[in-house]
Every structure is written in structure tokens, then in C-alpha cells.
Amino acid sequence: MSPIPLYVVGAYLLLLLGLGLMCSRFFRGTSGDFFVASRSIGPFVLLMSVFGTTMTAFALVGSTGKAYADGIGTYGLMASKSGLIHSAIFFLVGIKLWAIGKRHGYVTQCQYFRARFGSDAVGYVLFPVLVLLVIPYLLIGVLGSGAVVSGVTRGMFPDTFANGAVPAWITGGVVCGVVTVYVMLAGVRGAAWANTFQTLVFMTTGVITFVLIAKALGGPVAASEAVEANAPSKLMRTGEIGKWQFASYFFIPLSVGMFPHLFQNWLTARSAKTFRLTVVAHPLFIMIVWVPCILIGIWAAGMPIGIPEERQNAVLGAMVGRLLENPWLTGLLTAGVLAAIMSSLDSQFMCLGTMFTNDIVLHKVGPDRLTDKQTLWVGRAFVIGIVVLTYAVSLVAQGQAIFPLAVWCFSGFGALFPVVVAAVYWKRATAAGVIASVVVTAVVWFVLFARAGYGGESLLFVEWLSSEGQEDGVMPATVMFAACLVTLVGVSLATQPPDSKTVSRFFPKALQGVPQ
Amino acid sequence: MQKVVWILALLLLVLHQDFWAWSDRTLVLGFLPIGLAYHLVFSLAAAGLWLAAVKLAWPSEIEAWADAVDEPDGATGANDAGSSPSGGATR
């Protein structure tokens, strides 16, 4: 088997490092530029950056594998719903947070929530919960990159590695290393530029992959007819996805309102108008990426490709490796998948480094005790620390299915959505209400996560909601969300209203009813 | 007009639950399962809705407020290059 695909991937990674070097020439050398790109990002880069950050291994590797296992309903579960809900959140929450962040100079969510609720404790409670929820998200990327390269290189090195495939620990290490370098060089601006480039790469290569796979299967009509003959349930939802499960996935895309890395992305925007393109194009971009992946997934089931559903992460890599015999194209498409993964990893690494620097170090020692250069290096040191930790955890998490792990991560953030909505729209919300709701949500999340075997697929109330021949139930996020909402409202109403000075600072007349 | 936009958003959310097509395996254009085709059109409708929202319900006043000078007790950092990224309000 030709090693050319690996050379192409290597060349792509070098190109990325070159982009990081080029971008570093525009780096202003300040912490403000490192953390929020001096709030200078324009509409196109913001769109690409936000979209690239949102789409990770989950969107390409995970969606293909999930469609292979559960059929076309995967698109409605996550993609079309996200197109509606993500943009609504960008519009209703993102723009307001950008304005408040710009006006008051916030860089992280904890800074904002601490000030909004006039309580240090809010930050201390929220910080570990956000960090712990981001780590599975990081793992999705590292595990996804390993799975794809392993699938594509199977049989390439029969004398060196098991199955002849490049092991996941090597791919994960290389991907983490490359992302670290370009983030170190230019901070969030480097991440935004790299995201723009990588989003273009993975969207283009995704469409090319789809066309070539369809062609290799004898055309889309023949490929879908094979599904009709061999795996007809993948063409519908009956027998694969229950109606309650489908409806309760509503709570998963709410996660974008609480993702700390998206909060940071929003703050980089040059102006409120910068958001317009992102709000409109986001559903279209999701469609362009997800529809081909879903079709590839069901076509794999129709071949059938013979991969057990538990190994669904391997489906995309196997389809590319087996059907596209041109090693140059295989390499290009593998690079495209890695681009999608790295375009999320960089923002997440950046974000955690920013949070540790600002919410822990600067918050404790005081912002005036460190020079701007020292702050910059603290940020860089934390980014490296997070990368090393993520890589180490990925070594023991090999084999974990990506889609359910991602859903658990998104469920936690989605469940906390009432907190950000209350912060932006509900004057009566109190610090005690927020602290109680975050603690309750974290406890409920952990109990349900453990009950599901630490990251497995899970539905609740199955015994009540299932019907003959169809297991059904609601997503755990439903219960977590309800717990958060009830606690937030109940405790806030039971405690003293926030002082009027804080309220007037965050609810000025200019923002009343905006956006309507 | 703004209310119309938000009513349409709620309507789309309801229409997302296409229970009527749950067991339909019809292939649109010979290759696209109808359940997938419906949600593909749904994605296009969502983009159309947000285009209308941006045109008809854009919060133009927010820009001026964000660009105004910070309040005395506000945080100070990260608005400009060279400033500290830490929010003063958290001190």
C-alpha cells in the first residue's frame, strides 16, 4: 500500500505551520491580541472561525458513523436542529455578550458572570465545571484524528504496526503538536486564520469525497438502492430513532450558548454587524458538511462495509481507504478531516489557556502584578499544559465512540443554557440561584453520565416511552436542563434580588429588548 | 415585523418534528431519502429565516452602546492591543 496519503497529510501540516508563521507577523505581541485578537476579526473570518470551531470530528467522523448505525435520522437529530438553534443563540445571546464584553473588557465567561452577578463564588463554581466539560470535547478531536488516519493507513506498515496502520497515539501527538505551534505563534488570531483556511479545506474536500465515493459506488442512485436492498431501516427513522429521543435532542444544540471557546470567538468580532454573515450562513454550512456525511454513512451500511456498529468511528476512514484508490486523493481527503478536527482543537486549547490565565492567575494575583508580556507567557504556558493533559487522557480513552461522548459534553453545556439566558435577559436572577443551578446541574450530569457507563448512549424513561419494536426515551440533557432551570428560578426567587447598580450596569436602556 | 420573524422561528421549531415521515423510505430524485430531503429543505428555510431576522430585526443600537467609553466601575482590559486582559470588575 502506497504511503503517499501520509506524505500529503504531512505536506498539509507543514502548510498549516507556515500559515501560523505568516500570521505571527501580524501578531501585536500583547495579551489583548493573544486572547481576543484585539477585537478586530471581520465577518468572513468570524463565520469560518465559529463554524470551524463548532464542526469537529463529531461532524465528519461522528455523523458518518452515527448514520451508519442509526440511519438518516442523524441529520435531523443534530444538523437541521442546530442550524435553527445555533443561529438563534448567536442572534439573541452572542451579539449581546459581544457588546457587554467589548464595553466592559471581558475575555472569559467567568469574568462576565462574576461581574454580572457581583460574586466571586460564581466564577469559582463555574470554572471547574466548564473546564471538565471541555475536556471530553477536546478528546473527541484527538480520538477522531487517530481513528481516521488509522482507517486510511490500514495495511500500509504491516511490519511496523498492528494492522499495518499508523497508531492513534502517533496521530494524536502530531495533531496536538501542530495546533500548539500555530496557537503559540499568534494566539486567537492564529487560531482564527487557521480555522478559516481549514474550514475551506474540509468543506471542499468533504464535497469532493462525497462525489468520488458516490461515483465509486456506481452513482448516488445505485448507492441508495443498495441501502434499500441491504439495510432499508437506515432510510427512515422507524426502528432506529424514537420520536421522544428526536424531540429531546432540542437541548443538545443549546450548548453553543455556554461553550467557553465560542464565547471567546464572539469577543473577537470587530462589530455587531460582523455577526450577520455567521447568523445567516451557519445553517447552510452545516447542511453542506452534514448531508454528504449522512449519505456516506448509510451507503456504507448498504454496501455493506462489514464494520461492527461499535466501531462506527472507522466508517468514514474505511470508505475513503477502500473506495478511493487514488492515494493522492485519499491523502487530500484525510487532510480535510484533520482540518475539521484541528479547527476545533485550536480554539478549545486557546480558550482553556485564556481561562486559566484570566480566571485563576490574574484573578488571584491581581492584573497589575504581572506585566503584559508576563501575562502573555502565562497564557502560552497554560495552553501547553492543557495540550499535554488532553493528549495524556486520549491515550487511555482509545476506542471510545465519538458521537455519544460528544453528546454528553454538549448535554452538560446545553443544560447550563438557562444560566446565560438569565444573565442576559432576567434581572431578577441572583448569584445564589446561579451557584445552586450550576452545582445541581453538575451533580445530575455526573450521576447520569456514570449511570450510562461513563460516556455510553443513554435514554431516560424508556420503560414508559417505548412502544412495540421501538425503544424510545428522552435524552439525559432534558432532565439536566430541567434541574438547572428549576433550581435557578427557585433559588433566585427565594433569595434577595441583586442590587440595582449591578442590574443597571448590565441592563442599560440601550440594550432593553435588544435584539427583539 | 420582528414578531413575525420570531413566530416563524417557533413555527420552524415545531415543523422540525416531522413525525408524519417517520416510516417513509421514498427516495427523492432516486437517491435522497425523503426524511433527509425534508430536513435539507428545513436547513434552507432556517437560513432564509435568519436572513429575514438580520434584515428586519437587527439591533442597530447595540453597536453604539458597545463602542461607548467604559463606565467608571467597569473592567479595563482587552479592548485594545496592549491592555491587560483581566476584567477590572472581577478584582
Coordinates of C-alpha atoms in Angstrom, one line a residue:
Chain A
M1 CA 0.0 0.0 0.0
S2 CA 1.4 3.4 -1.0
P3 CA 2.5 5.8 1.7
I4 CA 1.5 8.8 -0.5
P5 CA -1.6 9.7 1.6
L6 CA 0.7 10.2 4.6
Y7 CA 3.0 12.5 2.6
V8 CA 0.0 14.6 1.5
V9 CA -1.1 14.9 5.2
G10 CA 2.5 15.8 6.2
A11 CA 2.6 18.5 3.5
Y12 CA -0.7 19.8 4.7
L13 CA 0.5 20.0 8.3
L14 CA 3.6 21.9 7.1
L15 CA 1.4 24.3 5.2
L16 CA -0.5 24.9 8.4
L17 CA 2.7 25.6 10.3
G18 CA 3.7 28.1 7.5
L19 CA 0.3 29.8 7.9
G20 CA 1.0 30.1 11.6
L21 CA 4.4 31.7 10.9
M22 CA 2.8 34.1 8.5
C23 CA 0.1 35.0 10.9
S24 CA 2.6 35.6 13.7
R25 CA 3.9 38.6 11.6
F26 CA 0.6 40.3 12.3
F27 CA 0.7 39.4 16.0
R28 CA 0.9 42.6 18.1
G29 CA 2.7 40.9 20.9
T30 CA 0.2 41.8 23.5
S31 CA -2.1 39.7 25.7
G32 CA -5.1 41.6 24.3
D33 CA -4.1 40.4 20.8
F34 CA -3.3 36.9 22.0
F35 CA -6.6 36.4 23.8
V36 CA -9.2 38.2 21.7
A37 CA -7.2 39.4 18.6
S38 CA -7.7 43.0 19.7
R39 CA -11.4 42.5 18.8
S40 CA -10.6 43.0 15.1
I41 CA -12.0 39.9 13.3
G42 CA -14.2 40.6 10.3
P43 CA -17.4 38.9 9.1
F44 CA -15.9 36.2 6.8
V45 CA -13.2 35.1 9.3
L46 CA -15.7 35.1 12.1
L47 CA -18.0 32.9 10.1
M48 CA -15.3 30.5 9.2
S49 CA -13.8 30.6 12.7
V50 CA -17.1 30.0 14.5
F51 CA -18.2 27.3 12.0
G52 CA -14.8 25.6 12.0
T53 CA -14.8 25.6 15.8
T54 CA -18.3 24.1 16.0
M55 CA -17.6 21.4 13.5
T56 CA -15.2 18.8 14.7
A57 CA -14.6 15.1 14.4
F58 CA -18.2 14.9 15.6
A59 CA -19.5 16.5 12.4
L60 CA -17.4 14.3 10.0
V61 CA -16.3 11.1 11.6
G62 CA -19.1 11.0 14.2
S63 CA -22.0 11.9 11.9
T64 CA -20.9 9.3 9.3
G65 CA -20.6 6.6 12.0
K66 CA -23.9 7.5 13.6
A67 CA -25.7 7.5 10.2
Y68 CA -24.1 4.1 9.6
A69 CA -25.5 2.8 12.8
D70 CA -28.9 4.7 13.1
G71 CA -29.7 5.9 9.6
I72 CA -30.8 9.3 8.1
G73 CA -32.4 10.5 11.4
T74 CA -29.0 11.5 12.5
Y75 CA -29.3 14.7 10.3
G76 CA -32.5 15.8 12.0
L77 CA -31.2 15.0 15.4
M78 CA -28.2 17.3 15.2
A79 CA -27.7 19.2 11.9
S80 CA -31.0 20.8 10.9
K81 CA -31.9 21.5 14.5
S82 CA -28.5 23.1 15.1
G83 CA -28.9 25.3 12.0
L84 CA -32.0 26.8 13.6
I85 CA -30.9 26.9 17.2
H86 CA -27.3 27.9 16.9
S87 CA -28.1 30.9 14.8
A88 CA -30.9 31.9 17.2
I89 CA -28.3 31.8 20.0
F90 CA -25.8 33.8 18.0
F91 CA -28.5 36.4 17.4
L92 CA -30.2 36.5 20.8
V93 CA -27.2 35.8 23.1
G94 CA -24.0 36.1 21.2
I95 CA -24.4 39.7 20.0
K96 CA -25.4 40.9 23.5
L97 CA -22.4 39.2 25.1
W98 CA -20.1 40.6 22.4
A99 CA -21.4 44.1 23.3
I100 CA -21.1 43.7 27.0
G101 CA -17.7 42.0 26.6
K102 CA -16.4 44.9 24.5
R103 CA -17.9 47.6 26.7
H104 CA -16.5 46.2 29.9
G105 CA -13.4 44.4 28.6
Y106 CA -14.2 40.8 29.4
V107 CA -12.2 38.0 27.9
T108 CA -13.8 34.9 29.6
Q109 CA -17.2 33.7 30.6
C110 CA -16.2 33.6 34.3
Q111 CA -15.2 37.3 34.2
Y112 CA -18.6 38.2 32.8
F113 CA -20.6 36.0 35.2
R114 CA -18.7 37.2 38.2
A115 CA -19.3 40.8 37.4
R116 CA -22.9 40.3 36.2
F117 CA -23.9 38.6 39.5
G118 CA -21.5 40.5 41.7
S119 CA -20.0 37.4 43.1
D120 CA -16.5 35.8 43.0
A121 CA -18.0 32.5 44.1
V122 CA -20.0 32.3 40.8
G123 CA -16.6 32.1 38.9
Y124 CA -15.1 29.6 41.3
V125 CA -18.1 27.3 40.9
L126 CA -18.5 27.7 37.1
F127 CA -14.8 27.5 36.2
P128 CA -14.2 23.8 37.1
V129 CA -17.5 22.7 35.6
L130 CA -16.7 24.4 32.3
V131 CA -13.2 23.0 32.2
L132 CA -14.3 19.5 32.9
L133 CA -16.9 19.7 30.2
V134 CA -14.5 21.0 27.6
I135 CA -12.1 18.1 28.1
P136 CA -14.3 15.5 26.5
Y137 CA -14.8 17.9 23.7
L138 CA -11.0 18.0 23.2
L139 CA -10.8 14.3 23.4
I140 CA -13.3 14.0 20.6
G141 CA -10.9 15.7 18.3
V142 CA -7.8 13.8 19.3
L143 CA -9.6 10.4 19.2
G144 CA -11.2 11.3 15.9
S145 CA -7.9 12.2 14.2
G146 CA -6.4 8.9 15.4
A147 CA -9.4 6.9 14.1
V148 CA -9.4 8.5 10.6
V149 CA -5.6 8.1 10.0
S150 CA -5.7 4.6 11.4
G151 CA -8.6 3.7 9.0
V152 CA -6.8 5.2 5.9
T153 CA -3.4 3.7 6.6
R154 CA -4.6 0.1 7.5
G155 CA -2.1 -2.3 5.8
M156 CA 0.4 0.5 5.0
F157 CA 3.0 -0.6 7.5
P158 CA 2.5 -4.3 8.1
D159 CA 5.9 -4.9 9.6
T160 CA 5.8 -1.9 11.9
F161 CA 2.4 -1.5 13.5
A162 CA -0.6 -3.7 14.4
N163 CA -3.0 -4.0 11.4
G164 CA -0.3 -2.1 9.5
A165 CA -2.0 1.2 10.4
V166 CA -0.5 4.3 12.0
P167 CA -1.5 4.0 15.6
A168 CA -3.8 6.6 17.1
W169 CA -1.2 7.8 19.7
I170 CA 1.1 9.0 16.9
T171 CA -1.6 10.8 15.0
G172 CA -2.9 12.4 18.2
G173 CA 0.6 13.6 19.2
V174 CA 1.3 15.1 15.8
V175 CA -2.1 16.9 15.6
C176 CA -1.7 18.3 19.1
G177 CA 1.9 19.4 18.3
V178 CA 0.9 21.3 15.1
V179 CA -2.0 23.0 16.7
T180 CA 0.1 24.0 19.7
V181 CA 2.7 25.6 17.5
Y182 CA 0.4 27.9 15.5
V183 CA -1.6 28.9 18.6
M184 CA 1.7 29.7 20.4
L185 CA 2.8 31.9 17.5
A186 CA -0.2 34.1 17.1
G187 CA -2.8 33.3 19.7
V188 CA -6.5 33.5 18.9
R189 CA -5.8 35.4 15.7
G190 CA -3.6 32.5 14.5
A191 CA -6.4 30.1 15.5
A192 CA -9.0 32.2 13.6
W193 CA -6.9 32.4 10.4
A194 CA -6.0 28.7 10.6
N195 CA -9.7 28.0 11.2
T196 CA -10.6 29.9 8.1
F197 CA -8.1 28.0 6.0
Q198 CA -9.0 24.7 7.5
T199 CA -12.8 25.3 7.2
L200 CA -12.3 26.0 3.5
V201 CA -10.2 22.8 3.2
F202 CA -12.6 20.5 5.0
M203 CA -15.7 21.8 3.2
T204 CA -14.1 21.5 -0.2
T205 CA -12.6 18.1 0.4
G206 CA -15.8 16.9 2.1
V207 CA -17.8 17.6 -1.1
I208 CA -15.1 16.1 -3.3
T209 CA -15.1 13.0 -1.0
F210 CA -18.8 12.7 -1.4
V211 CA -18.7 13.0 -5.2
L212 CA -15.9 10.4 -5.5
I213 CA -17.5 7.9 -3.1
A214 CA -20.8 8.2 -4.9
K215 CA -19.0 7.6 -8.2
A216 CA -17.1 4.6 -6.8
L217 CA -20.4 3.1 -5.7
G218 CA -21.9 3.4 -9.2
G219 CA -23.6 6.8 -8.6
P220 CA -25.9 8.0 -5.8
V221 CA -29.0 6.2 -7.2
A222 CA -27.2 2.8 -7.2
A223 CA -25.7 3.5 -3.8
S224 CA -29.1 4.3 -2.2
E225 CA -30.8 1.4 -4.0
A226 CA -28.2 -0.9 -2.3
V227 CA -29.3 0.6 1.1
E228 CA -32.9 -0.1 0.2
A229 CA -31.9 -3.7 -0.6
N230 CA -29.5 -4.4 2.3
A231 CA -30.3 -2.0 5.1
P232 CA -33.7 -0.4 4.5
S233 CA -34.2 0.8 8.0
K234 CA -31.3 3.3 7.5
L235 CA -33.5 5.2 5.0
M236 CA -36.1 6.1 7.7
R237 CA -36.3 6.5 11.4
T238 CA -38.7 3.8 12.4
G239 CA -36.8 1.1 14.3
E240 CA -33.7 3.4 14.6
I241 CA -34.6 6.6 16.4
G242 CA -37.6 7.2 18.7
K243 CA -39.8 10.3 18.5
W244 CA -39.2 11.3 22.1
Q245 CA -35.5 10.9 21.6
F246 CA -35.7 13.0 18.4
A247 CA -37.7 15.8 20.1
S248 CA -35.5 15.9 23.2
Y249 CA -32.3 16.4 21.2
F250 CA -33.5 20.0 21.2
F251 CA -31.5 20.5 24.4
I252 CA -28.2 19.4 22.8
P253 CA -27.5 22.4 20.4
L254 CA -28.3 24.8 23.2
S255 CA -24.8 24.1 24.2
V256 CA -23.3 26.7 21.9
G257 CA -24.7 29.4 24.3
M258 CA -22.4 28.1 27.0
F259 CA -19.3 26.9 25.1
P260 CA -16.4 28.9 26.6
H261 CA -14.5 28.8 23.3
L262 CA -17.4 30.2 21.3
F263 CA -17.7 33.0 23.9
Q264 CA -14.1 33.9 23.2
N265 CA -14.7 33.6 19.4
W266 CA -17.7 36.1 19.7
L267 CA -15.5 38.5 21.6
T268 CA -13.0 38.7 18.7
A269 CA -15.7 40.3 16.4
R270 CA -14.9 43.7 15.1
S271 CA -18.5 44.9 15.4
A272 CA -22.0 43.6 16.0
K273 CA -22.6 43.7 12.2
T274 CA -19.8 41.1 11.9
F275 CA -22.2 38.6 13.2
R276 CA -24.7 38.9 10.3
L277 CA -22.9 36.6 7.9
T278 CA -22.4 34.0 10.7
V279 CA -26.1 34.0 11.7
V280 CA -27.3 33.6 8.1
A281 CA -24.7 31.2 6.6
H282 CA -24.3 28.8 9.6
P283 CA -27.4 26.6 8.7
L284 CA -26.2 26.4 5.1
F285 CA -22.7 25.5 6.1
I286 CA -24.0 22.8 8.4
M287 CA -26.0 21.4 5.6
I288 CA -23.1 21.4 3.2
V289 CA -21.0 19.4 5.6
W290 CA -23.6 17.0 7.1
V291 CA -25.7 15.9 4.2
P292 CA -22.8 14.2 2.4
C293 CA -21.6 12.6 5.6
I294 CA -25.0 11.1 6.4
L295 CA -25.3 9.7 2.8
I296 CA -21.8 8.2 3.0
G297 CA -22.8 6.6 6.4
I298 CA -26.0 5.0 5.1
W299 CA -24.3 4.0 1.8
A300 CA -21.6 2.2 4.0
A301 CA -24.4 0.3 5.6
G302 CA -25.9 -0.6 2.2
M303 CA -22.6 -2.0 0.7
P304 CA -22.4 -3.4 3.5
I305 CA -18.9 -2.5 4.6
G306 CA -18.9 -5.0 7.4
I307 CA -17.7 -2.8 10.3
P308 CA -19.5 -3.6 13.6
E309 CA -21.6 -0.7 14.8
E310 CA -19.4 -0.4 18.0
R311 CA -16.5 0.7 15.7
Q312 CA -18.6 3.3 13.9
N313 CA -15.7 5.9 14.1
A314 CA -13.9 3.8 11.5
V315 CA -16.6 4.1 8.8
L316 CA -15.5 7.3 7.1
G317 CA -11.8 6.3 7.0
A318 CA -12.7 2.9 5.7
M319 CA -14.9 4.2 3.0
V320 CA -12.2 6.6 1.8
G321 CA -9.5 4.0 2.0
R322 CA -11.4 1.2 0.3
L323 CA -13.3 3.1 -2.4
L324 CA -10.9 5.8 -3.5
E325 CA -7.9 4.0 -4.9
N326 CA -6.0 7.2 -5.8
P327 CA -3.5 7.7 -2.9
W328 CA -3.2 11.4 -3.6
L329 CA -6.9 11.9 -3.2
T330 CA -7.0 9.7 -0.2
G331 CA -4.3 11.9 1.4
L332 CA -6.1 15.1 0.5
L333 CA -9.4 13.9 2.0
T334 CA -7.6 12.7 5.1
A335 CA -6.1 16.1 5.4
G336 CA -9.6 17.6 5.1
V337 CA -10.9 15.5 8.0
L338 CA -7.9 16.5 10.1
A339 CA -8.6 20.2 9.2
A340 CA -12.1 19.9 10.7
I341 CA -10.6 18.4 13.8
M342 CA -7.8 20.9 14.3
S343 CA -10.0 23.9 13.6
S344 CA -11.9 23.0 16.8
L345 CA -8.9 21.9 18.9
D346 CA -7.1 25.2 18.4
S347 CA -10.0 27.3 19.8
Q348 CA -10.5 24.9 22.7
F349 CA -6.8 24.9 23.7
M350 CA -6.7 28.7 23.4
C351 CA -9.9 29.1 25.4
L352 CA -8.7 26.9 28.3
G353 CA -5.4 28.7 28.4
T354 CA -7.2 32.0 28.5
M355 CA -9.5 30.9 31.2
F356 CA -6.7 29.6 33.5
T357 CA -4.7 32.8 32.9
N358 CA -7.5 35.2 33.5
D359 CA -9.9 33.4 35.9
I360 CA -7.3 31.9 38.1
V361 CA -3.8 33.5 37.9
L362 CA -4.7 37.1 37.1
H363 CA -7.8 37.0 39.3
K364 CA -5.8 35.7 42.3
V365 CA -2.6 37.8 41.9
G366 CA -4.3 40.9 40.5
P367 CA -3.9 42.1 36.9
D368 CA -1.4 44.8 37.9
R369 CA 1.1 42.4 39.4
L370 CA 2.1 41.0 36.0
T371 CA 3.4 42.8 33.0
D372 CA 1.5 42.3 29.7
K373 CA 4.4 40.2 28.5
Q374 CA 4.3 38.0 31.6
T375 CA 0.6 37.6 31.1
L376 CA 1.2 36.5 27.6
W377 CA 3.6 33.9 28.6
V378 CA 1.4 32.6 31.4
G379 CA -1.3 32.2 28.7
R380 CA 1.1 30.3 26.5
A381 CA 2.2 28.0 29.3
F382 CA -1.3 27.1 30.2
V383 CA -2.1 26.3 26.6
I384 CA 0.8 23.8 26.5
G385 CA -0.3 22.3 29.8
I386 CA -3.8 21.7 28.5
V387 CA -2.5 20.2 25.3
V388 CA -0.2 17.7 27.3
L389 CA -3.1 16.8 29.6
T390 CA -5.5 16.2 26.7
Y391 CA -3.0 14.1 24.9
A392 CA -2.3 12.0 28.0
V393 CA -6.1 11.4 28.6
S394 CA -6.6 10.5 25.0
L395 CA -4.1 7.6 25.4
V396 CA -6.3 5.9 27.9
A397 CA -9.6 6.8 26.2
Q398 CA -8.8 5.0 22.9
G399 CA -11.8 3.2 21.4
Q400 CA -14.4 5.5 22.9
A401 CA -17.2 6.1 20.4
I402 CA -17.1 9.8 19.4
F403 CA -20.8 10.6 18.9
P404 CA -22.1 9.6 22.4
L405 CA -19.0 11.2 24.0
A406 CA -19.7 14.5 22.2
V407 CA -23.4 14.3 23.1
W408 CA -22.5 14.0 26.8
C409 CA -20.3 17.0 26.5
F410 CA -22.9 19.1 24.7
S411 CA -25.6 17.9 27.1
G412 CA -23.7 19.5 30.0
F413 CA -23.2 22.8 28.3
G414 CA -26.8 22.7 26.9
A415 CA -28.2 22.1 30.4
L416 CA -26.4 25.2 31.6
F417 CA -28.1 27.3 29.0
P418 CA -30.6 28.8 31.4
V419 CA -27.7 30.5 33.2
V420 CA -26.6 32.5 30.3
V421 CA -30.1 33.4 29.2
A422 CA -30.9 34.5 32.8
A423 CA -27.6 36.6 32.8
V424 CA -28.6 38.4 29.7
Y425 CA -32.4 38.7 30.0
W426 CA -33.5 38.1 33.6
K427 CA -32.8 41.0 36.0
R428 CA -34.1 39.0 39.0
A429 CA -31.5 36.2 38.7
T430 CA -29.2 36.1 41.7
A431 CA -25.7 34.8 42.4
A432 CA -27.1 32.1 44.8
G433 CA -29.5 31.0 42.1
V434 CA -26.7 30.6 39.6
I435 CA -24.3 28.8 42.0
A436 CA -27.1 26.4 43.1
S437 CA -28.1 25.7 39.5
V438 CA -24.5 25.0 38.3
V439 CA -23.9 22.7 41.3
V440 CA -27.2 20.8 40.8
T441 CA -26.6 20.5 37.0
A442 CA -23.1 19.2 37.6
V443 CA -24.3 16.6 40.1
V444 CA -27.2 15.5 37.8
W445 CA -24.8 15.3 34.8
F446 CA -22.3 13.2 36.7
V447 CA -25.0 10.8 38.1
L448 CA -26.5 10.2 34.6
F449 CA -23.0 10.0 33.0
A450 CA -22.0 7.3 35.5
R451 CA -25.3 5.5 35.0
A452 CA -24.6 5.4 31.3
G453 CA -21.3 3.6 31.9
Y454 CA -19.2 6.8 31.7
G455 CA -20.0 8.0 28.2
G456 CA -22.2 5.4 26.6
E457 CA -25.5 6.1 24.8
S458 CA -28.4 6.7 27.2
L459 CA -32.1 7.4 27.1
L460 CA -34.3 8.0 30.2
F461 CA -37.9 6.9 30.9
V462 CA -37.5 4.1 28.4
E463 CA -40.0 1.8 30.1
W464 CA -42.7 4.5 29.8
L465 CA -42.0 5.9 26.4
S466 CA -41.0 2.9 24.3
S467 CA -43.5 1.3 22.0
E468 CA -43.6 -2.1 20.3
G469 CA -40.5 -2.6 18.2
Q470 CA -39.1 0.9 19.0
E471 CA -37.0 1.7 22.1
D472 CA -37.6 5.3 22.9
G473 CA -37.0 7.8 25.7
V474 CA -35.7 11.3 26.4
M475 CA -32.1 12.4 26.3
P476 CA -30.4 12.9 29.7
A477 CA -30.0 16.6 28.7
T478 CA -33.7 17.1 29.2
V479 CA -33.5 16.2 32.9
M480 CA -30.3 18.2 33.4
F481 CA -31.8 21.2 31.7
A482 CA -35.0 21.0 33.8
A483 CA -32.9 20.6 37.0
C484 CA -30.8 23.7 36.1
L485 CA -33.9 25.8 35.2
V486 CA -36.0 24.9 38.3
T487 CA -33.0 25.5 40.6
L488 CA -32.0 28.8 39.0
V489 CA -35.6 30.2 39.1
G490 CA -36.5 28.7 42.5
V491 CA -33.3 29.8 44.4
S492 CA -33.2 33.2 42.7
L493 CA -36.8 34.0 43.7
A494 CA -36.1 32.7 47.2
T495 CA -33.0 35.0 47.7
Q496 CA -32.5 38.7 47.9
P497 CA -32.8 40.5 44.5
P498 CA -29.5 41.7 43.0
D499 CA -28.6 45.3 43.8
S500 CA -29.9 47.9 41.4
K501 CA -26.4 49.2 40.5
T502 CA -25.3 45.9 39.1
V503 CA -28.6 45.4 37.2
S504 CA -28.5 48.9 35.7
R505 CA -24.9 48.3 34.5
F506 CA -25.8 45.1 32.6
F507 CA -29.3 46.2 31.5
P508 CA -28.8 49.7 30.2
K509 CA -31.6 51.3 28.4
A510 CA -29.7 50.9 25.1
L511 CA -30.0 47.1 25.4
Q512 CA -33.5 46.9 26.7
G513 CA -35.4 44.5 24.4
V514 CA -32.4 44.1 22.1
P515 CA -32.5 42.0 20.0
Q516 CA -36.2 41.8 19.8
Chain B
M1 CA -42.3 42.6 11.6
Q2 CA -39.9 41.5 14.3
K3 CA -42.7 39.5 15.9
V4 CA -43.4 37.8 12.6
V5 CA -39.8 36.7 12.5
W6 CA -39.9 35.1 15.9
I7 CA -43.3 33.5 15.3
L8 CA -41.8 31.9 12.1
A9 CA -38.8 30.7 14.2
L10 CA -41.2 28.9 16.6
L11 CA -43.2 27.5 13.7
L12 CA -39.9 26.1 12.2
L13 CA -39.1 24.5 15.6
V14 CA -42.5 22.8 15.6
L15 CA -42.1 21.7 11.9
H16 CA -38.8 20.1 12.8
Q17 CA -40.7 17.2 14.4
D18 CA -41.8 15.6 11.2
F19 CA -43.5 12.6 12.7
W20 CA -45.5 12.0 9.6
A21 CA -42.4 10.9 7.6
W22 CA -41.1 8.5 10.2
S23 CA -41.6 5.3 8.3
D24 CA -41.4 6.7 4.7
R25 CA -38.4 5.3 2.7
T26 CA -39.2 7.1 -0.6
L27 CA -36.1 8.1 -2.4
V28 CA -36.4 11.7 -3.8
L29 CA -34.6 12.0 -7.2
G30 CA -33.8 8.3 -6.8
F31 CA -31.2 8.6 -4.1
L32 CA -32.2 11.1 -1.3
P33 CA -34.3 9.5 1.4
I34 CA -37.4 11.7 2.0
G35 CA -36.7 12.1 5.7
L36 CA -33.3 13.6 4.8
A37 CA -34.7 15.7 1.9
Y38 CA -37.2 17.3 4.3
H39 CA -34.5 18.3 6.7
L40 CA -32.3 19.5 3.9
V41 CA -35.1 21.9 2.9
F42 CA -35.6 22.7 6.6
S43 CA -31.9 23.9 6.7
L44 CA -32.5 26.2 3.7
A45 CA -35.7 27.5 5.4
A46 CA -33.7 28.2 8.6
A47 CA -31.1 30.2 6.6
G48 CA -33.9 32.2 4.9
L49 CA -35.5 32.9 8.3
W50 CA -32.2 34.2 9.7
L51 CA -31.7 36.4 6.6
A52 CA -35.1 37.9 7.4
A53 CA -34.1 38.4 11.0
V54 CA -30.9 40.1 10.1
K55 CA -32.8 42.4 7.7
L56 CA -35.9 43.1 9.8
A57 CA -34.9 42.7 13.4
W58 CA -31.3 43.8 13.6
P59 CA -30.4 45.6 16.9
S60 CA -28.6 48.5 15.4
E61 CA -28.4 50.5 18.7
I62 CA -26.2 47.8 20.3
E63 CA -23.2 48.9 18.2
A64 CA -23.1 52.4 19.6
W65 CA -23.6 51.2 23.2
A66 CA -20.7 48.7 22.8
D67 CA -18.4 51.4 21.4
A68 CA -19.1 53.9 24.1
V69 CA -16.5 54.7 26.8
D70 CA -16.5 52.2 29.6
E71 CA -18.3 53.1 32.8
P72 CA -16.1 54.1 35.8
D73 CA -16.5 50.8 37.6
G74 CA -16.1 48.7 34.5
A75 CA -13.3 46.3 33.6
T76 CA -10.5 47.8 31.7
G77 CA -8.8 45.1 29.7
A78 CA -8.5 43.6 26.3
N79 CA -10.4 46.3 24.4
D80 CA -7.2 47.4 22.8
A81 CA -3.8 46.0 22.0
G82 CA -1.5 46.3 24.9
S83 CA -4.1 46.4 27.6
S84 CA -4.4 43.8 30.3
P85 CA -7.0 41.1 29.5
S86 CA -8.3 40.9 33.0
G87 CA -11.6 42.4 33.8
G88 CA -11.5 45.1 36.5
A89 CA -14.9 44.3 37.6
T90 CA -13.7 40.9 38.9
R91 CA -11.0 42.4 41.1

